[in-house]
mmCIF file of C-alpha atoms in Angstrom:
data_model
loop_
_atom_site.group_PDB
_atom_site.id
_atom_site.type_symbol
_atom_site.label_atom_id
_atom_site.label_comp_id
_atom_site.label_asym_id
_atom_site.label_seq_id
_atom_site.Cartn_x
_atom_site.Cartn_y
_atom_site.Cartn_z
ATOM 1 C CA MET A 1 12.987 -48.265 9.271
ATOM 2 C CA THR A 2 10.246 -45.925 10.435
ATOM 3 C CA THR A 3 9.078 -42.875 8.515
ATOM 4 C CA TYR A 4 7.449 -40.243 10.703
ATOM 5 C CA VAL A 5 5.086 -37.718 9.149
ATOM 6 C CA LEU A 6 4.731 -34.555 11.223
ATOM 7 C CA GLY A 7 2.180 -31.765 10.966
ATOM 8 C CA ALA A 8 1.373 -28.688 13.040
ATOM 9 C CA GLY A 9 -0.109 -30.785 15.840
ATOM 10 C CA ALA A 10 3.372 -32.152 16.516
ATOM 11 C CA SER A 11 4.857 -28.678 16.975
ATOM 12 C CA ARG A 12 2.112 -27.334 19.235
ATOM 13 C CA ASP A 13 3.877 -28.422 22.429
ATOM 14 C CA ALA A 14 6.870 -26.327 21.324
ATOM 15 C CA GLY A 15 4.698 -23.214 21.144
ATOM 16 C CA TYR A 16 4.126 -23.091 17.399
ATOM 17 C CA PRO A 17 0.625 -22.341 16.054
ATOM 18 C CA LEU A 18 -1.984 -24.575 14.483
ATOM 19 C CA ALA A 19 -3.175 -23.573 11.011
ATOM 20 C CA LYS A 20 -6.688 -22.801 12.248
ATOM 21 C CA THR A 21 -5.439 -20.026 14.553
ATOM 22 C CA MET A 22 -2.154 -19.059 12.922
ATOM 23 C CA ALA A 23 -3.426 -16.036 10.972
ATOM 24 C CA SER A 24 -5.085 -14.322 13.911
ATOM 25 C CA GLU A 25 -2.171 -15.079 16.246
ATOM 26 C CA LEU A 26 0.394 -13.826 13.748
ATOM 27 C CA LEU A 27 -1.494 -10.628 12.944
ATOM 28 C CA GLN A 28 -1.804 -9.860 16.653
ATOM 29 C CA TRP A 29 1.937 -10.427 17.059
ATOM 30 C CA MET A 30 2.659 -8.155 14.090
ATOM 31 C CA LYS A 31 0.628 -5.336 15.702
ATOM 32 C CA ARG A 32 2.673 -5.363 18.889
ATOM 33 C CA PRO A 33 4.236 -1.975 19.682
ATOM 34 C CA THR A 34 7.532 -3.554 20.748
ATOM 35 C CA HIS A 35 8.956 -4.166 17.274
ATOM 36 C CA ASP A 36 12.203 -2.298 16.614
ATOM 37 C CA PRO A 37 11.196 0.956 14.857
ATOM 38 C CA ASP A 38 14.536 1.071 13.040
ATOM 39 C CA SER A 39 14.266 -2.395 11.518
ATOM 40 C CA TYR A 40 12.252 -4.076 8.785
ATOM 41 C CA ALA A 41 9.855 -5.159 11.555
ATOM 42 C CA ALA A 42 8.637 -1.569 11.795
ATOM 43 C CA ARG A 43 6.424 -2.417 8.821
ATOM 44 C CA TYR A 44 4.615 -5.237 10.602
ATOM 45 C CA PRO A 45 1.834 -3.260 12.363
ATOM 46 C CA ALA A 46 0.742 -1.403 9.209
ATOM 47 C CA THR A 47 0.809 -4.610 7.179
ATOM 48 C CA ALA A 48 -1.282 -6.452 9.776
ATOM 49 C CA HIS A 49 -3.922 -3.701 9.800
ATOM 50 C CA PHE A 50 -3.912 -3.580 5.994
ATOM 51 C CA LEU A 51 -4.469 -7.329 5.661
ATOM 52 C CA GLU A 52 -7.259 -7.307 8.224
ATOM 53 C CA GLU A 53 -9.003 -4.428 6.463
ATOM 54 C CA SER A 54 -8.543 -5.995 3.013
ATOM 55 C CA PHE A 55 -9.574 -9.553 3.809
ATOM 56 C CA ALA A 56 -11.621 -9.193 7.023
ATOM 57 C CA PRO A 57 -10.457 -10.785 10.262
ATOM 58 C CA VAL A 58 -9.578 -14.431 9.706
ATOM 59 C CA ALA A 59 -8.177 -17.022 12.091
ATOM 60 C CA ASN A 60 -7.170 -19.789 9.679
ATOM 61 C CA VAL A 61 -3.972 -18.950 7.813
ATOM 62 C CA GLU A 62 -5.065 -21.114 4.877
ATOM 63 C CA ASP A 63 -8.148 -18.929 4.369
ATOM 64 C CA LEU A 64 -6.064 -15.736 4.416
ATOM 65 C CA VAL A 65 -3.309 -16.990 2.105
ATOM 66 C CA THR A 66 -5.853 -18.479 -0.311
ATOM 67 C CA ALA A 67 -7.687 -15.134 -0.478
ATOM 68 C CA ILE A 68 -4.426 -13.294 -1.158
ATOM 69 C CA HIS A 69 -3.431 -15.723 -3.913
ATOM 70 C CA ARG A 70 -6.874 -15.505 -5.489
ATOM 71 C CA LEU A 71 -6.765 -11.703 -5.674
ATOM 72 C CA ILE A 72 -3.241 -11.706 -7.097
ATOM 73 C CA ASP A 73 -4.287 -14.192 -9.792
ATOM 74 C CA GLU A 74 -7.571 -12.442 -10.662
ATOM 75 C CA TYR A 75 -6.065 -8.959 -10.947
ATOM 76 C CA GLU A 76 -3.044 -9.936 -13.040
ATOM 77 C CA ASN A 77 -4.723 -8.721 -16.243
ATOM 78 C CA GLY A 78 -7.307 -6.454 -14.641
ATOM 79 C CA THR A 79 -7.919 -2.725 -14.833
ATOM 80 C CA ARG A 80 -5.190 -0.266 -13.974
ATOM 81 C CA GLU A 81 -6.709 0.202 -10.521
ATOM 82 C CA GLN A 82 -6.845 -3.565 -9.990
ATOM 83 C CA ARG A 83 -3.243 -4.017 -11.079
ATOM 84 C CA VAL A 84 -2.141 -1.279 -8.674
ATOM 85 C CA LYS A 85 -4.038 -2.995 -5.865
ATOM 86 C CA ARG A 86 -2.490 -6.304 -6.875
ATOM 87 C CA ALA A 87 1.002 -4.816 -6.592
ATOM 88 C CA VAL A 88 0.235 -3.415 -3.151
ATOM 89 C CA ILE A 89 -1.195 -6.737 -1.949
ATOM 90 C CA ALA A 90 1.813 -8.637 -3.282
ATOM 91 C CA ASN A 91 4.160 -6.253 -1.512
ATOM 92 C CA GLU A 92 2.323 -6.562 1.813
ATOM 93 C CA TYR A 93 2.201 -10.336 1.382
ATOM 94 C CA GLY A 94 5.993 -10.287 1.188
ATOM 95 C CA VAL A 95 6.106 -8.470 4.542
ATOM 96 C CA PHE A 96 3.670 -11.045 5.956
ATOM 97 C CA LYS A 97 5.874 -13.953 4.852
ATOM 98 C CA ASN A 98 8.959 -12.416 6.420
ATOM 99 C CA ALA A 99 6.979 -11.828 9.612
ATOM 100 C CA VAL A 100 6.322 -15.571 9.840
ATOM 101 C CA ARG A 101 10.074 -16.190 9.930
ATOM 102 C CA ALA A 102 10.608 -13.535 12.599
ATOM 103 C CA TRP A 103 7.694 -14.800 14.694
ATOM 104 C CA PHE A 104 8.916 -18.387 14.595
ATOM 105 C CA ALA A 105 12.437 -17.219 15.491
ATOM 106 C CA GLU A 106 11.000 -15.570 18.605
ATOM 107 C CA ILE A 107 8.945 -18.641 19.536
ATOM 108 C CA ARG A 108 11.958 -20.917 19.355
ATOM 109 C CA GLN A 109 13.768 -18.868 21.990
ATOM 110 C CA GLY A 110 10.913 -19.443 24.441
ATOM 111 C CA VAL A 111 8.769 -22.521 24.934
ATOM 112 C CA ALA A 112 10.412 -24.378 22.058
ATOM 113 C CA LEU A 113 13.748 -24.582 23.875
ATOM 114 C CA THR A 114 12.176 -26.628 26.653
ATOM 115 C CA SER A 115 9.720 -28.715 24.634
ATOM 116 C CA SER A 116 9.682 -32.106 26.291
ATOM 117 C CA ALA A 117 7.896 -33.685 23.320
ATOM 118 C CA TYR A 118 10.537 -32.713 20.753
ATOM 119 C CA GLN A 119 13.328 -33.616 23.176
ATOM 120 C CA ASP A 120 11.929 -37.044 24.042
ATOM 121 C CA PHE A 121 11.047 -37.741 20.417
ATOM 122 C CA ALA A 122 14.626 -36.977 19.334
ATOM 123 C CA ARG A 123 16.353 -38.770 22.188
ATOM 124 C CA ASN A 124 14.183 -41.794 22.837
ATOM 125 C CA ILE A 125 12.106 -42.578 19.762
ATOM 126 C CA VAL A 126 13.952 -41.705 16.550
ATOM 127 C CA VAL A 127 16.738 -44.151 15.710
ATOM 128 C CA ARG A 128 19.440 -44.319 13.094
ATOM 129 C CA GLY A 129 18.032 -44.816 9.594
ATOM 130 C CA ASP A 130 14.635 -43.269 10.349
ATOM 131 C CA CYS A 131 13.229 -40.498 8.187
ATOM 132 C CA ILE A 132 11.105 -37.560 9.300
ATOM 133 C CA VAL A 133 8.822 -36.110 6.656
ATOM 134 C CA THR A 134 7.518 -32.831 8.015
ATOM 135 C CA PHE A 135 5.189 -30.090 6.840
ATOM 136 C CA ASN A 136 6.303 -27.778 9.654
ATOM 137 C CA TYR A 137 8.500 -24.707 9.136
ATOM 138 C CA ASP A 138 10.197 -24.600 12.528
ATOM 139 C CA VAL A 139 13.743 -25.824 13.194
ATOM 140 C CA SER A 140 13.356 -26.728 16.868
ATOM 141 C CA LEU A 141 13.142 -30.450 16.131
ATOM 142 C CA GLU A 142 16.382 -30.401 14.158
ATOM 143 C CA ARG A 143 18.068 -28.721 17.110
ATOM 144 C CA GLN A 144 16.950 -31.552 19.403
ATOM 145 C CA LEU A 145 18.015 -34.194 16.887
ATOM 146 C CA ARG A 146 21.394 -32.506 16.595
ATOM 147 C CA LEU A 147 21.747 -32.439 20.412
ATOM 148 C CA ALA A 148 20.916 -36.159 20.393
ATOM 149 C CA ARG A 149 23.656 -36.673 17.752
ATOM 150 C CA LYS A 150 21.178 -37.961 15.182
ATOM 151 C CA PHE A 151 21.207 -35.115 12.659
ATOM 152 C CA GLU A 152 23.839 -33.309 10.603
ATOM 153 C CA VAL A 153 22.967 -30.303 8.489
ATOM 154 C CA GLY A 154 25.449 -31.098 5.714
ATOM 155 C CA ASP A 155 23.135 -33.722 4.227
ATOM 156 C CA GLY A 156 20.341 -34.240 6.757
ATOM 157 C CA TYR A 157 17.868 -32.039 4.889
ATOM 158 C CA GLY A 158 18.064 -34.063 1.708
ATOM 159 C CA PHE A 159 20.423 -31.670 -0.067
ATOM 160 C CA ARG A 160 24.148 -31.218 0.374
ATOM 161 C CA ILE A 161 25.689 -28.152 2.025
ATOM 162 C CA GLU A 162 29.352 -28.248 1.134
ATOM 163 C CA GLY A 163 31.874 -28.039 3.959
ATOM 164 C CA LEU A 164 29.394 -28.769 6.762
ATOM 165 C CA PRO A 165 29.173 -32.061 8.722
ATOM 166 C CA GLU A 166 27.535 -34.885 6.792
ATOM 167 C CA ARG A 167 26.515 -38.542 7.295
ATOM 168 C CA SER A 168 23.376 -37.628 9.178
ATOM 169 C CA ASP A 169 21.862 -40.616 10.994
ATOM 170 C CA THR A 170 18.383 -39.349 10.147
ATOM 171 C CA LYS A 171 16.818 -37.353 7.340
ATOM 172 C CA VAL A 172 14.462 -34.434 7.924
ATOM 173 C CA LEU A 173 12.590 -33.771 4.691
ATOM 174 C CA LYS A 174 10.741 -30.453 5.017
ATOM 175 C CA LEU A 175 8.196 -30.611 2.209
ATOM 176 C CA HIS A 176 6.824 -27.109 2.848
ATOM 177 C CA GLY A 177 10.213 -25.548 3.497
ATOM 178 C CA SER A 178 11.832 -24.048 6.555
ATOM 179 C CA THR A 179 12.130 -20.694 8.301
ATOM 180 C CA SER A 180 15.901 -21.186 8.107
ATOM 181 C CA TRP A 181 16.059 -21.593 4.326
ATOM 182 C CA LEU A 182 16.631 -18.669 1.987
ATOM 183 C CA ALA A 183 16.937 -18.442 -1.778
ATOM 184 C CA LEU A 184 19.484 -15.754 -2.601
ATOM 185 C CA LEU A 185 18.906 -13.824 -5.813
ATOM 186 C CA PHE A 186 21.976 -14.137 -8.073
ATOM 187 C CA GLY A 187 23.719 -16.063 -5.311
ATOM 188 C CA GLY A 188 23.732 -13.027 -3.038
ATOM 189 C CA MET A 189 25.688 -10.835 -5.441
ATOM 190 C CA THR A 190 25.130 -7.118 -4.936
ATOM 191 C CA SER A 191 27.571 -5.889 -7.569
ATOM 192 C CA GLY A 192 29.759 -7.092 -10.395
ATOM 193 C CA VAL A 193 28.948 -9.212 -13.425
ATOM 194 C CA SER A 194 28.070 -12.877 -13.531
ATOM 195 C CA THR A 195 26.196 -15.242 -15.829
ATOM 196 C CA PHE A 196 22.993 -16.979 -14.732
ATOM 197 C CA GLN A 197 20.769 -19.158 -16.847
ATOM 198 C CA PRO A 198 17.055 -18.245 -17.094
ATOM 199 C CA GLY A 199 15.182 -20.108 -14.391
ATOM 200 C CA ASN A 200 18.302 -20.463 -12.228
ATOM 201 C CA THR A 201 18.859 -17.029 -10.712
ATOM 202 C CA LEU A 202 18.166 -18.411 -7.215
ATOM 203 C CA ASN A 203 20.658 -21.290 -7.437
ATOM 204 C CA GLU A 204 19.702 -24.913 -6.970
ATOM 205 C CA ARG A 205 19.446 -25.115 -3.190
ATOM 206 C CA PRO A 206 18.569 -22.922 -0.200
ATOM 207 C CA VAL A 207 21.238 -21.294 1.917
ATOM 208 C CA ILE A 208 21.301 -21.114 5.707
ATOM 209 C CA ALA A 209 22.551 -18.082 7.626
ATOM 210 C CA LYS A 210 25.208 -18.286 10.327
ATOM 211 C CA ASP A 211 22.772 -17.524 13.175
ATOM 212 C CA GLU A 212 20.503 -20.342 12.007
ATOM 213 C CA LEU A 213 23.416 -22.776 11.966
ATOM 214 C CA SER A 214 24.382 -21.578 15.432
ATOM 215 C CA PHE A 215 20.879 -22.360 16.708
ATOM 216 C CA LEU A 216 21.330 -25.933 15.475
ATOM 217 C CA GLY A 217 24.590 -26.177 17.421
ATOM 218 C CA TYR A 218 27.150 -25.297 14.748
ATOM 219 C CA THR A 219 28.702 -22.318 16.522
ATOM 220 C CA ASP A 220 31.443 -21.495 14.013
ATOM 221 C CA ALA A 221 29.940 -22.953 10.847
ATOM 222 C CA VAL A 222 29.261 -20.970 7.686
ATOM 223 C CA ASP A 223 27.289 -21.989 4.618
ATOM 224 C CA PRO A 224 29.803 -21.295 1.831
ATOM 225 C CA ARG A 225 27.026 -20.201 -0.519
ATOM 226 C CA PHE A 226 25.420 -17.720 1.834
ATOM 227 C CA GLY A 227 27.349 -14.841 0.316
ATOM 228 C CA ARG A 228 27.314 -11.358 1.743
ATOM 229 C CA GLY A 229 23.640 -10.495 1.653
ATOM 230 C CA GLY A 230 21.546 -9.271 -1.229
ATOM 231 C CA ALA A 231 17.909 -9.947 -2.055
ATOM 232 C CA ALA A 232 16.472 -13.206 -0.732
ATOM 233 C CA LEU A 233 13.211 -15.120 -0.712
ATOM 234 C CA PRO A 234 12.039 -17.397 2.101
ATOM 235 C CA VAL A 235 11.950 -20.993 0.873
ATOM 236 C CA MET A 236 8.543 -21.811 2.313
ATOM 237 C CA ILE A 237 5.325 -23.051 0.741
ATOM 238 C CA PHE A 238 2.576 -21.024 2.355
ATOM 239 C CA PRO A 239 -0.667 -22.839 3.180
ATOM 240 C CA ALA A 240 -3.033 -21.887 0.400
ATOM 241 C CA ARG A 241 -5.544 -24.480 -0.769
ATOM 242 C CA LYS A 242 -3.674 -24.654 -4.078
ATOM 243 C CA LYS A 243 0.041 -24.962 -3.451
ATOM 244 C CA ASP A 244 2.617 -24.185 -6.128
ATOM 245 C CA PHE A 245 5.970 -25.822 -5.516
ATOM 246 C CA TYR A 246 8.112 -23.306 -7.367
ATOM 247 C CA PHE A 247 8.883 -19.602 -7.591
ATOM 248 C CA ALA A 248 7.253 -17.834 -10.542
ATOM 249 C CA ALA A 249 10.071 -15.353 -11.206
ATOM 250 C CA ASN A 250 10.479 -12.902 -14.080
ATOM 251 C CA THR A 251 13.304 -15.094 -15.344
ATOM 252 C CA GLY A 252 11.134 -18.218 -15.438
ATOM 253 C CA ILE A 253 10.054 -21.012 -13.123
ATOM 254 C CA GLU A 254 12.552 -21.467 -10.289
ATOM 255 C CA TYR A 255 13.078 -24.182 -7.678
ATOM 256 C CA ALA A 256 10.683 -26.710 -9.215
ATOM 257 C CA LYS A 257 13.531 -29.241 -9.439
ATOM 258 C CA PHE A 258 14.476 -28.609 -5.811
ATOM 259 C CA TRP A 259 10.955 -29.310 -4.540
ATOM 260 C CA ASP A 260 10.501 -32.296 -6.852
ATOM 261 C CA ASP A 261 13.702 -33.851 -5.491
ATOM 262 C CA LEU A 262 12.612 -33.412 -1.871
ATOM 263 C CA TRP A 263 9.239 -34.989 -2.622
ATOM 264 C CA ARG A 264 10.953 -37.842 -4.485
ATOM 265 C CA GLN A 265 13.041 -38.581 -1.406
ATOM 266 C CA ALA A 266 9.928 -38.501 0.758
ATOM 267 C CA ALA A 267 8.215 -40.965 -1.586
ATOM 268 C CA GLU A 268 11.207 -43.297 -1.323
ATOM 269 C CA ALA A 269 11.167 -43.043 2.472
ATOM 270 C CA LEU A 270 7.485 -43.988 2.542
ATOM 271 C CA GLU A 271 8.009 -46.854 0.091
ATOM 272 C CA SER A 272 10.855 -48.403 2.083
ATOM 273 C CA ALA A 273 9.361 -47.964 5.562
ATOM 274 C CA ALA A 274 8.208 -50.965 7.563
ATOM 275 C CA ARG A 275 6.291 -48.527 9.733
ATOM 276 C CA VAL A 276 4.715 -45.132 9.015
ATOM 277 C CA VAL A 277 3.627 -42.933 11.922
ATOM 278 C CA ILE A 278 1.400 -39.923 11.238
ATOM 279 C CA CYS A 279 1.755 -37.357 14.030
ATOM 280 C CA GLY A 280 -0.304 -34.187 14.227
ATOM 281 C CA TYR A 281 -0.988 -34.084 10.490
ATOM 282 C CA SER A 282 -4.599 -33.851 9.313
ATOM 283 C CA LEU A 283 -4.191 -35.345 5.798
ATOM 284 C CA LEU A 284 -6.869 -33.109 4.303
ATOM 285 C CA SER A 285 -8.127 -33.473 0.751
ATOM 286 C CA VAL A 286 -6.879 -29.976 -0.187
ATOM 287 C CA ASP A 287 -3.296 -31.192 0.276
ATOM 288 C CA GLU A 288 -3.505 -33.226 -2.912
ATOM 289 C CA ARG A 289 0.194 -33.893 -3.417
ATOM 290 C CA ALA A 290 0.763 -35.021 0.175
ATOM 291 C CA ARG A 291 -2.388 -37.106 0.273
ATOM 292 C CA LYS A 292 -1.495 -38.894 -2.957
ATOM 293 C CA HIS A 293 1.921 -39.949 -1.633
ATOM 294 C CA LEU A 294 0.884 -40.785 1.905
ATOM 295 C CA LEU A 295 -2.036 -42.980 0.855
ATOM 296 C CA ASN A 296 -0.257 -44.743 -2.003
ATOM 297 C CA ASP A 297 3.510 -44.938 -1.496
ATOM 298 C CA PRO A 298 3.869 -47.161 1.611
ATOM 299 C CA LYS A 299 3.823 -50.919 1.148
ATOM 300 C CA LYS A 300 0.368 -52.363 1.736
ATOM 301 C CA ASP A 301 1.700 -54.524 4.578
ATOM 302 C CA ALA A 302 3.427 -51.603 6.294
ATOM 303 C CA GLU A 303 2.323 -50.795 9.822
ATOM 304 C CA ILE A 304 0.432 -47.483 9.811
ATOM 305 C CA VAL A 305 0.031 -45.735 13.168
ATOM 306 C CA VAL A 306 -1.923 -42.476 13.471
ATOM 307 C CA ALA A 307 -1.656 -39.968 16.320
ATOM 308 C CA SER A 308 -3.363 -36.883 14.924
ATOM 309 C CA GLY A 309 -5.775 -35.756 17.593
ATOM 310 C CA GLU A 310 -9.403 -35.439 16.570
ATOM 311 C CA ASP A 311 -8.521 -36.336 12.971
ATOM 312 C CA THR A 312 -7.105 -39.728 13.944
ATOM 313 C CA GLU A 313 -10.120 -41.948 13.266
ATOM 314 C CA ARG A 314 -10.828 -40.304 9.909
ATOM 315 C CA ILE A 315 -7.220 -40.827 8.811
ATOM 316 C CA VAL A 316 -7.232 -44.453 9.933
ATOM 317 C CA ARG A 317 -10.408 -44.948 7.918
ATOM 318 C CA ASP A 318 -8.789 -43.317 4.860
ATOM 319 C CA TYR A 319 -5.847 -45.716 5.089
ATOM 320 C CA ARG A 320 -8.021 -48.770 5.473
ATOM 321 C CA GLU A 321 -10.103 -47.738 2.479
ATOM 322 C CA ALA A 322 -6.822 -47.381 0.566
ATOM 323 C CA GLY A 323 -5.971 -51.007 1.342
ATOM 324 C CA TYR A 324 -3.879 -50.703 4.519
ATOM 325 C CA ALA A 325 -5.523 -53.307 6.725
ATOM 326 C CA SER A 326 -3.044 -52.779 9.559
ATOM 327 C CA ALA A 327 -3.721 -49.038 9.949
ATOM 328 C CA VAL A 328 -4.508 -48.275 13.601
ATOM 329 C CA ALA A 329 -4.956 -45.355 15.946
ATOM 330 C CA ALA A 330 -2.188 -44.899 18.484
ATOM 331 C CA ASP A 331 -3.021 -45.468 22.140
ATOM 332 C CA GLU A 332 -2.444 -41.732 22.665
ATOM 333 C CA VAL A 333 -3.549 -39.572 19.732
ATOM 334 C CA PHE A 334 -1.995 -36.237 20.745
ATOM 335 C CA PHE A 335 1.704 -35.897 19.938
ATOM 336 C CA GLN A 336 2.947 -34.862 23.369
ATOM 337 C CA LYS A 337 1.081 -37.677 25.112
ATOM 338 C CA TRP A 338 2.007 -40.189 22.406
ATOM 339 C CA VAL A 339 5.706 -39.325 22.751
ATOM 340 C CA ALA A 340 5.595 -39.587 26.536
ATOM 341 C CA SER A 341 3.781 -42.930 26.379
ATOM 342 C CA PHE A 342 6.005 -44.373 23.649
ATOM 343 C CA ALA A 343 9.228 -43.158 25.242
ATOM 344 C CA SER A 344 8.292 -44.641 28.622
ATOM 345 C CA SER A 345 7.398 -47.987 27.048
ATOM 346 C CA VAL A 346 10.723 -48.089 25.195
ATOM 347 C CA ALA A 347 12.594 -47.220 28.388
ATOM 348 C CA GLY A 348 10.771 -50.031 30.194
ATOM 349 C CA THR A 349 12.115 -52.636 27.738
ATOM 350 C CA ARG A 350 15.752 -51.629 28.112
#
């Protein structure tokens, strides 16, 4: 069994941004005059200008999100003026997070549909029993895995969606969430009376909308828990330097168990893998939780292969210092080239 670990470098070929340029690219997209003036997207230009004015122009999304989180934390018990500013920032941050989902949805209808790297990776490299641990939000890889008949949404994400196809040949564990996942407040109820326990107003798993299922190839499928609308939160961990894997809701801490279970499954996949391949993930020290698992969970005799661009040699060195003597750099260290090289070598042995 091979466990693949994917970061933003693996999604670049499909048109998705790297962290170091994501903020500036997203804010420019939000300021476009072509957004529907009668939709929620009409708020995007004003929010983009507000964030630029409040936090100065930044390119790296981690810098922007960290600055937003810091202000929200510092002003929680501040002066009246600070608390008002905090509320405004939090509100605009919500618009920003929804814009990420909309932006990624647009990207996937363009370059992502024809990404040769994702397609070849799904068709020619991933095999039954493999696990993909990914820190990417996009769903374009799952679409390609589904087209290759190696992924089913009913259990392929590490949680069960009742009534949808199961027995996925591969697992895709999205440890920072997905643009297709939503947490519905009170299960999507907009009226009536129901009983919810404190800390469980968002239910125990994300829901997936019909259009998202259609993108994956399930044209008539419906998530039975999607409901009929209502308030929802994107189930995504945004890239601040300090990441909280839960929702801090008025009713208590939500979704901590959900995230813990996903990370537990990822740890098990790393522990049982004969081979771990790091693709396009930088393994930085600020990602403490990921770094702890990736550098400790695999067996010491597991084969560790790194294809993470300019970070490759540093990551190989980190693994060797952690006791993985067989850690090596891939022959091609950029995902697209690595996939093409690996796929051609596999085809040559058939």
